Coordinates of C-alpha atoms in Angstrom, one line a residue:
X15 CA -82.8 90.7 190.2
X16 CA -84.4 92.8 187.5
X17 CA -82.4 93.0 184.3
X18 CA -81.0 96.5 183.5
X19 CA -83.0 98.2 180.6
X20 CA -80.9 98.1 177.4
X21 CA -81.4 100.1 174.3
X22 CA -83.2 98.3 171.4
X23 CA -80.9 96.6 168.9
X24 CA -79.9 99.4 166.3
X25 CA -81.2 99.2 162.7
X26 CA -79.0 99.6 159.7
X27 CA -78.9 103.4 159.1
X28 CA -80.3 104.7 155.9
X29 CA -78.6 108.1 155.2
X30 CA -81.1 110.9 155.2
X31 CA -80.6 114.5 153.9
X32 CA -81.6 116.5 156.9
X33 CA -82.1 120.3 157.3
X34 CA -81.3 121.5 160.9
X35 CA -82.6 124.9 161.4
X36 CA -80.8 126.8 164.3
X37 CA -77.6 124.8 163.5
X38 CA -75.3 127.5 165.0
X39 CA -77.1 127.5 168.4
X40 CA -76.2 125.4 171.5
X41 CA -78.8 122.6 170.8
X42 CA -78.4 123.0 166.9
X43 CA -74.8 122.2 167.2
X44 CA -75.1 119.2 169.4
X45 CA -77.9 117.8 167.0
X46 CA -75.8 118.4 163.9
X47 CA -72.9 116.5 165.7
X48 CA -75.0 113.5 166.5
X49 CA -76.7 113.2 163.2
X50 CA -73.5 113.6 161.2
X51 CA -72.0 110.8 163.4
X52 CA -74.8 108.6 162.6
X53 CA -74.1 108.9 158.9
X54 CA -76.8 111.5 157.9
X55 CA -76.2 114.3 155.5
X56 CA -76.7 117.5 157.5
X57 CA -77.7 120.9 155.9
X58 CA -77.0 123.6 158.5
X59 CA -79.7 126.3 158.6
X60 CA -77.9 129.3 159.8
X61 CA -78.4 133.0 159.6
X62 CA -75.2 133.7 157.6
X63 CA -74.0 130.8 155.4
X64 CA -70.2 130.3 155.5
X65 CA -69.8 126.6 154.7
X66 CA -70.7 124.5 151.7
X67 CA -73.2 122.6 153.9
X68 CA -74.8 126.0 155.2
X69 CA -78.3 127.1 154.1
X70 CA -79.0 130.9 154.9
X71 CA -82.3 131.1 156.6
X72 CA -83.7 134.0 158.9
X73 CA -86.9 133.3 160.8
X74 CA -87.1 137.0 161.4
X75 CA -87.9 137.5 157.7
X76 CA -88.6 134.1 156.1
X77 CA -92.2 134.2 157.4
X78 CA -94.1 133.0 154.1
X79 CA -94.3 129.9 152.2
X80 CA -92.8 131.7 149.3
X81 CA -89.7 132.4 151.3
X82 CA -89.0 128.5 151.4
X83 CA -90.1 127.4 147.9
X84 CA -87.1 125.7 146.1
X85 CA -85.0 125.6 149.3
X86 CA -86.3 122.3 150.5
X87 CA -85.6 120.1 147.3
X88 CA -84.2 116.7 148.3
X89 CA -84.7 117.4 151.9
X90 CA -86.1 114.4 153.7
X91 CA -86.3 115.5 157.4
X92 CA -86.4 119.0 158.9
X93 CA -85.4 119.6 162.5
X94 CA -86.3 123.0 163.8
X95 CA -83.9 124.0 166.8
X96 CA -84.5 127.8 166.4
X97 CA -85.1 129.4 169.8
X98 CA -84.4 132.4 172.0
X99 CA -85.2 132.8 175.8
X100 CA -85.3 136.7 175.7
X101 CA -86.8 138.6 172.6
X102 CA -85.6 142.0 171.3
X103 CA -86.9 144.4 168.9
X104 CA -85.0 142.9 166.1
X105 CA -85.5 139.2 167.2
X106 CA -89.3 139.0 168.4
X107 CA -90.8 135.6 169.7
X108 CA -93.7 135.6 167.3
X109 CA -91.4 135.8 164.0
X110 CA -88.7 133.5 165.3
X111 CA -90.8 130.8 167.2
X112 CA -94.2 131.0 165.4
X113 CA -94.6 132.6 162.0
X114 CA -91.1 131.6 160.6
X115 CA -91.4 128.0 161.6
X116 CA -95.1 127.7 160.4
X117 CA -94.1 128.9 157.0
X118 CA -91.3 126.3 156.8
X119 CA -93.6 123.5 158.1
X120 CA -96.2 124.5 155.5
X121 CA -93.4 124.5 152.8
X122 CA -92.4 121.1 153.8
X123 CA -95.7 119.7 153.0
X124 CA -95.5 121.2 149.4
X125 CA -91.9 120.0 149.0
X126 CA -92.6 116.3 150.1
X127 CA -90.4 116.4 153.3
X128 CA -91.0 113.2 155.1
X129 CA -90.8 114.2 158.8
X130 CA -90.5 117.2 160.8
X131 CA -88.9 117.2 164.3
X132 CA -89.9 120.3 166.2
X133 CA -88.1 121.4 169.3
X134 CA -90.7 123.1 171.5
X135 CA -90.3 123.8 175.1
X136 CA -91.5 121.9 178.3
X137 CA -94.5 123.8 179.5
X138 CA -95.5 125.4 176.0
X139 CA -98.9 123.8 176.1
X140 CA -100.0 125.3 179.4
X141 CA -97.8 128.3 179.8
X142 CA -98.8 131.9 179.5
X143 CA -95.8 133.8 178.9
X144 CA -94.9 135.3 175.4
X145 CA -92.1 132.6 175.1
X146 CA -94.5 129.8 175.7
X147 CA -97.3 131.2 173.6
X148 CA -95.0 131.4 170.5
X149 CA -93.7 128.0 170.9
X150 CA -97.2 126.6 171.4
X151 CA -98.5 128.5 168.4
X152 CA -95.8 126.7 166.2
X153 CA -96.6 123.4 167.6
X154 CA -100.3 123.8 166.8
X155 CA -99.5 124.9 163.2
X156 CA -97.4 121.8 162.8
X157 CA -100.0 119.4 164.3
X158 CA -102.6 120.6 161.7
X159 CA -100.6 119.5 158.7
X160 CA -100.7 116.3 156.9
X161 CA -97.0 115.3 157.5
X162 CA -95.3 113.1 159.9
X163 CA -94.1 115.0 162.8
X164 CA -92.6 114.8 166.3
X165 CA -92.6 117.5 169.0
X166 CA -89.8 117.3 171.4
X167 CA -90.3 119.5 174.6
X168 CA -86.9 119.9 176.4
X169 CA -86.7 121.1 180.0
X170 CA -83.6 123.1 181.0
X171 CA -80.9 121.6 178.9
X172 CA -77.3 121.2 180.4
X173 CA -74.2 121.2 178.3
X174 CA -70.7 122.7 178.6
X175 CA -71.5 125.6 176.4
X176 CA -75.1 126.2 176.8
X177 CA -76.2 129.6 178.0
X178 CA -78.7 128.5 180.8
X179 CA -76.2 125.8 182.2
X180 CA -73.3 128.3 182.1
X181 CA -75.4 130.8 184.2
X182 CA -76.4 128.1 186.6
X183 CA -72.8 127.0 187.0
X184 CA -71.7 130.7 187.6
X185 CA -74.4 130.9 190.3
X186 CA -73.2 127.6 191.8
X187 CA -69.7 128.7 192.0
X188 CA -70.5 131.8 194.1
X189 CA -69.4 131.6 197.8
X190 CA -73.1 131.5 198.8
X191 CA -75.7 129.9 196.7
X192 CA -78.3 132.6 195.6
X193 CA -81.7 130.8 196.0
X194 CA -84.7 132.6 194.9
X195 CA -88.0 132.1 197.0
X196 CA -89.6 129.7 194.5
X197 CA -91.9 127.7 197.0
X198 CA -92.6 124.1 195.8
X199 CA -91.3 124.8 192.2
X200 CA -89.1 121.9 190.8
X201 CA -86.9 121.4 187.9
X202 CA -85.9 118.4 185.7
X203 CA -82.7 119.4 183.6
X204 CA -81.7 117.2 180.8
X205 CA -78.2 116.6 179.3
X206 CA -77.8 118.1 175.9
X207 CA -76.6 114.6 174.6
X208 CA -79.8 113.0 175.5
X209 CA -81.7 115.8 173.4
X210 CA -79.6 115.2 170.5
X211 CA -80.0 111.4 170.8
X212 CA -83.8 111.9 171.1
X213 CA -83.9 113.8 167.9
X214 CA -81.8 111.2 165.9
X215 CA -84.2 108.5 167.1
X216 CA -87.3 110.5 166.4
X217 CA -86.1 110.6 162.8
X218 CA -86.4 106.9 162.5
X219 CA -89.3 106.2 160.1
X220 CA -90.2 103.3 162.2
X221 CA -91.1 105.5 165.1
X222 CA -94.9 106.4 165.2
X223 CA -95.6 109.9 163.9
X224 CA -97.6 112.5 166.0
X225 CA -95.9 112.2 169.4
X226 CA -95.2 115.0 171.9
X227 CA -92.5 114.1 174.2
X228 CA -91.3 115.7 177.2
X229 CA -87.6 115.6 177.1
X230 CA -86.5 115.6 180.8
X231 CA -83.8 114.2 183.0
X232 CA -84.1 111.6 185.5
X233 CA -83.8 113.8 188.5
X234 CA -86.6 116.1 189.9
X235 CA -84.9 118.9 192.2
X236 CA -85.4 122.3 193.7
X237 CA -83.5 125.2 192.3
X238 CA -81.2 125.2 195.5
X239 CA -80.5 121.3 195.0
X240 CA -79.8 122.0 191.3
X241 CA -77.2 124.5 192.1
X242 CA -75.7 122.2 194.8
X243 CA -75.4 119.4 192.3
X244 CA -73.6 121.6 189.8
X245 CA -71.4 123.0 192.5
X246 CA -70.5 119.4 193.7
X247 CA -70.0 118.3 190.0
X248 CA -67.4 121.2 189.5
X249 CA -65.4 119.9 192.6
X250 CA -66.3 122.9 194.9
X251 CA -66.8 122.4 198.5
X252 CA -70.5 122.7 199.8
X253 CA -71.7 126.0 201.0
X254 CA -74.7 127.7 202.5
X255 CA -77.6 129.1 200.5
X256 CA -78.3 132.7 200.3
X257 CA -82.3 133.2 200.2
X258 CA -83.3 135.8 197.6
X259 CA -86.7 137.2 198.5
X260 CA -89.5 137.0 195.9
X261 CA -89.9 140.8 195.9
X262 CA -86.2 141.3 195.2
X263 CA -86.4 139.0 192.2
X264 CA -89.5 140.6 190.9
X265 CA -87.8 143.8 191.1
X266 CA -84.7 142.6 189.2
X267 CA -86.8 140.9 186.8
X268 CA -88.6 144.2 186.1
X269 CA -85.3 145.9 185.7
X270 CA -84.0 143.2 183.5
X271 CA -87.0 143.5 181.3
X272 CA -86.0 147.1 180.4
X273 CA -82.7 145.8 179.1
X274 CA -83.0 143.9 175.7
X275 CA -81.4 140.5 175.9
X276 CA -81.2 140.1 179.6
X277 CA -82.3 136.5 180.4
X278 CA -84.1 137.7 183.6
X279 CA -87.3 139.4 183.0
X280 CA -90.9 139.3 184.1
X281 CA -91.7 136.3 181.9
X282 CA -88.7 134.1 182.9
X283 CA -89.2 135.0 186.5
X284 CA -92.9 133.6 186.1
X285 CA -91.5 130.5 184.4
X286 CA -89.1 129.9 187.2
X287 CA -91.9 130.3 189.9
X288 CA -93.9 127.7 187.9
X289 CA -91.2 125.2 187.8
X290 CA -90.3 122.8 184.9
X291 CA -90.9 119.1 185.2
X292 CA -92.5 116.4 183.1
X293 CA -92.7 112.6 182.7
X294 CA -89.7 110.8 181.4
X295 CA -91.5 107.8 180.4
X296 CA -92.0 108.5 176.7
X297 CA -88.4 109.7 176.4
X298 CA -87.1 106.6 178.2
X299 CA -89.1 104.5 175.6
X300 CA -87.6 106.7 172.7
X301 CA -84.0 106.5 174.0
X302 CA -84.3 102.8 174.8
X303 CA -82.9 103.7 178.4
X304 CA -83.5 106.2 181.1
X305 CA -82.4 109.8 180.7
X306 CA -79.2 110.7 182.6
X307 CA -79.7 112.3 186.2
X308 CA -78.3 115.5 187.2
X309 CA -75.5 113.8 189.4
X310 CA -73.8 112.6 186.2
X311 CA -74.1 115.9 184.1
X312 CA -70.5 117.0 184.6
X313 CA -67.9 114.3 184.0
X314 CA -64.8 114.2 186.2
X315 CA -62.6 115.0 183.4
X316 CA -64.5 118.4 182.7
X317 CA -64.8 119.5 186.3
X318 CA -61.7 121.5 186.5
X319 CA -62.3 123.2 183.2
X320 CA -66.0 124.0 184.0
X321 CA -64.9 125.3 187.5
X322 CA -62.4 127.7 186.0
X323 CA -64.8 129.1 183.5
X324 CA -67.5 129.5 186.2
X325 CA -65.3 131.2 188.6
X326 CA -63.8 133.4 185.9
X327 CA -67.2 134.7 184.8
X328 CA -67.9 136.6 187.9
X329 CA -64.3 137.0 189.4
X330 CA -62.9 139.0 186.6
X331 CA -65.9 141.5 186.5
X332 CA -65.8 141.9 190.2
X333 CA -62.1 142.7 190.4
X334 CA -62.5 145.1 187.4
X335 CA -65.4 147.0 188.7
X336 CA -64.1 147.1 192.3
X337 CA -60.8 148.6 190.7
X338 CA -62.9 151.1 188.9
X339 CA -64.6 152.1 192.1
X340 CA -61.3 152.6 193.9
X341 CA -60.0 155.0 191.3
X342 CA -63.2 157.0 190.9
X343 CA -63.8 157.2 194.6
X344 CA -60.2 158.4 195.1
X345 CA -60.7 161.0 192.5
X346 CA -63.9 162.1 194.3
X347 CA -62.4 162.3 197.8
X348 CA -59.3 164.2 196.5
X349 CA -61.6 166.8 194.7
X350 CA -64.4 167.3 197.0
X351 CA -64.1 165.4 200.5
X352 CA -60.5 165.8 201.8
X353 CA -59.7 169.2 203.0
X354 CA -57.7 170.9 200.2
X355 CA -55.2 172.2 202.7
X356 CA -54.5 168.9 204.1
X357 CA -53.8 167.7 200.5
X358 CA -51.5 170.4 199.7
X359 CA -49.6 169.8 203.1
X360 CA -49.0 166.2 201.9
X361 CA -47.8 167.4 198.6
X362 CA -45.4 169.9 200.4
X363 CA -43.9 166.8 202.0
X364 CA -42.7 165.6 198.6
X365 CA -41.4 169.0 197.6
X366 CA -44.4 170.6 195.8
X367 CA -45.8 173.9 196.9
X368 CA -47.8 176.9 195.7
X369 CA -49.0 176.7 192.1
X370 CA -47.0 173.5 191.4
X371 CA -48.8 171.6 194.3
X372 CA -52.3 172.8 193.1
X373 CA -51.5 171.7 189.5
X374 CA -50.2 168.3 190.7
X375 CA -53.4 167.9 192.9
X376 CA -55.7 168.6 190.1
X377 CA -53.7 166.3 187.6
X378 CA -53.8 163.5 190.2
X379 CA -57.6 163.9 190.2
X380 CA -57.9 163.9 186.5
X381 CA -55.6 160.7 186.2
X382 CA -57.6 158.8 189.0
X383 CA -60.8 159.7 187.1
X384 CA -59.3 158.6 183.8
X385 CA -58.1 155.3 185.3
X386 CA -61.5 154.5 186.7
X387 CA -63.3 155.3 183.4
X388 CA -60.8 153.3 181.6
X389 CA -61.6 150.1 183.8
X390 CA -65.1 150.6 182.8
X391 CA -65.0 151.3 179.2
X392 CA -61.5 150.5 178.0
X393 CA -60.1 147.6 179.9
X394 CA -56.9 145.9 178.6
X395 CA -53.8 144.2 179.6
X396 CA -52.0 147.5 178.8
X397 CA -54.2 149.4 181.1
X398 CA -53.5 146.9 183.9
X399 CA -49.6 147.3 183.4
X400 CA -50.0 151.0 183.5
X401 CA -52.0 151.0 186.8
X402 CA -49.6 148.7 188.4
X403 CA -46.7 151.0 187.4
X404 CA -48.6 154.0 188.9
X405 CA -49.4 152.2 192.3
X406 CA -45.7 151.2 192.4
X407 CA -44.6 154.8 191.6
X408 CA -47.0 156.2 194.2
X409 CA -45.8 153.6 196.8
X410 CA -42.1 154.5 195.9
X411 CA -42.7 158.3 196.4
X412 CA -44.6 157.7 199.7
X413 CA -42.0 155.4 201.1
X414 CA -39.2 157.9 200.4
X415 CA -40.8 161.2 201.0
X416 CA -43.5 160.3 203.6
X417 CA -42.1 157.4 205.5
X418 CA -44.5 157.9 208.5
X419 CA -47.2 156.4 206.4
X420 CA -45.3 153.1 206.1
X421 CA -46.1 152.6 209.9
X422 CA -49.6 154.2 210.0
X423 CA -51.9 152.2 212.0
X424 CA -54.6 152.1 208.9
X425 CA -52.0 150.8 206.5
X426 CA -52.6 153.2 203.7
X427 CA -49.5 152.0 201.9
X428 CA -49.9 148.3 202.7
X429 CA -53.3 148.4 201.0
X430 CA -51.5 148.7 197.7
X431 CA -50.5 145.2 197.9
X432 CA -54.0 143.7 197.4
X433 CA -54.6 146.5 194.6
X434 CA -51.3 145.0 192.9
X435 CA -52.6 141.4 193.4
X436 CA -55.8 142.4 191.6
X437 CA -53.9 143.8 188.8
X438 CA -51.7 140.8 188.4
X439 CA -54.8 138.6 188.3
X440 CA -56.3 140.9 185.6
X441 CA -53.1 140.8 183.5
X442 CA -53.2 136.9 183.7
X443 CA -56.8 136.5 182.7
X444 CA -57.9 135.9 179.0
X445 CA -58.6 139.2 177.6
X446 CA -61.9 139.6 175.7
X447 CA -61.0 143.3 175.1
X448 CA -58.6 145.4 172.9
X449 CA -55.1 145.0 174.2

C-alpha cells in the first residue's frame, strides 16, 4: 500500500516583518491570520489605518515609487493581496492591479526587501479580460525585477466570508439550481486556508524564487456540480438544475456592466465561459500535501450557519419586494382599475358615504402607495409592525362590517394570513436597515 503523503518536517520559524497589502480583504485577512499564527510580525496594508500595526496604502493613488519611499524600511517580505473583481470609476483595474503594485515592487528593490509574494489570478497569463490583463501586467513587472518573487495564481477561492463563495452558496440554496450554459467549462475552487498556507510556505527563504504556482483545489467540476457540492455541504436536499441559456446570461451581463460594482458583467461572463482550472502539482509540492477537494470545503459544524446565511440572502429581499408589489399593486388597482362605484359601494357597507367615502378611498390609495414605497426605500422593523397593525385592522373591519367576505370563494380575507406570516418573518430577520 502506498504511504500517504505527509508534509515535510517543519523548520524552526525565523520571525519576519511582513507587509500584507489588501489586509482588510477576504484573502488578506486569512493570510494575516495564518502568518501571525506562525509567529511573523504582520503589518496590515489597508486603505485607512486604524490599528498600531496598520499601514495606510491606496493603490488607486500610490502609483509611483516616490509614494513608497520610506514606508518599507525594515520590511523583509511583501505580500500583495489587493484585488477586485469588478472595477468602478474610482477603483479601476489598471491602478489597483497594475500601476500601484508595480510601483510597490520597484520600491521593494530599492528598500532591500528580500521577497515578494504576488497574489495574481488563475488564467491571467492567457485571459483577455481587463481584469486578467491588469493582473498579468503586474506579474510581468515583478518578473523583470532583480528580487526574489513568487506568483500565486488562485482559482475561485472558497471561504465562509468570501464574496464569490457567498454568492455561489446563495445560488446553491435556491429551490432550483440556476446553471448557465457554459458548455465544457470546468472549475477548480480552492479552500482559503490552502491559499494562506501557500503564502506562508512561499515566504520560506529555502523555497526557490521565481515560481508561478497555480493555486487550485483537488476537484475539477462543472458549474452545476460545484453548486450541487455546496448545496450538499450546507445540508440541503438535492434539487433539479434550472438551465439558463447563454443569450439570457449575456443580456444579464450586459445589464450588470452598466451598474458599477455588479459582479456579473461582460468580462466575468467571458471568464465563466472559459472555465478556471490548473495543475495542482506545484501547489501539492509547496504545501507538502494535496490541496483540499470541494467535498470538504464546508465542515459539518459550519453547515447550519452557512445554510442560514445563504437562505436569508435571497429570502429576505424576496419577501420584502413581494410585499412592496402587493401594496403598490393594491394602490394602482384601487385608483385606476377597480370601478370607482364598486369601491364606494364597499365603503358604504362600513358606514362611509358621499364625500367621506371619496376621501377615505383616496386616503387608502395614498396609504397603500406609501407602504409600498417604504418597503423599497425605508424598510425597518417599525414598518413591518405598522403594516401588520394595518392588515389586522383591515381584517377586523371587514369581518365586522362585511362578513360575506369571510366566506368568499376567492378568500380575500384569508389571504391576509400569509401577508402576516411574511411580516412576522421580516420582523424576526436581522435588520441591516434603520429601525
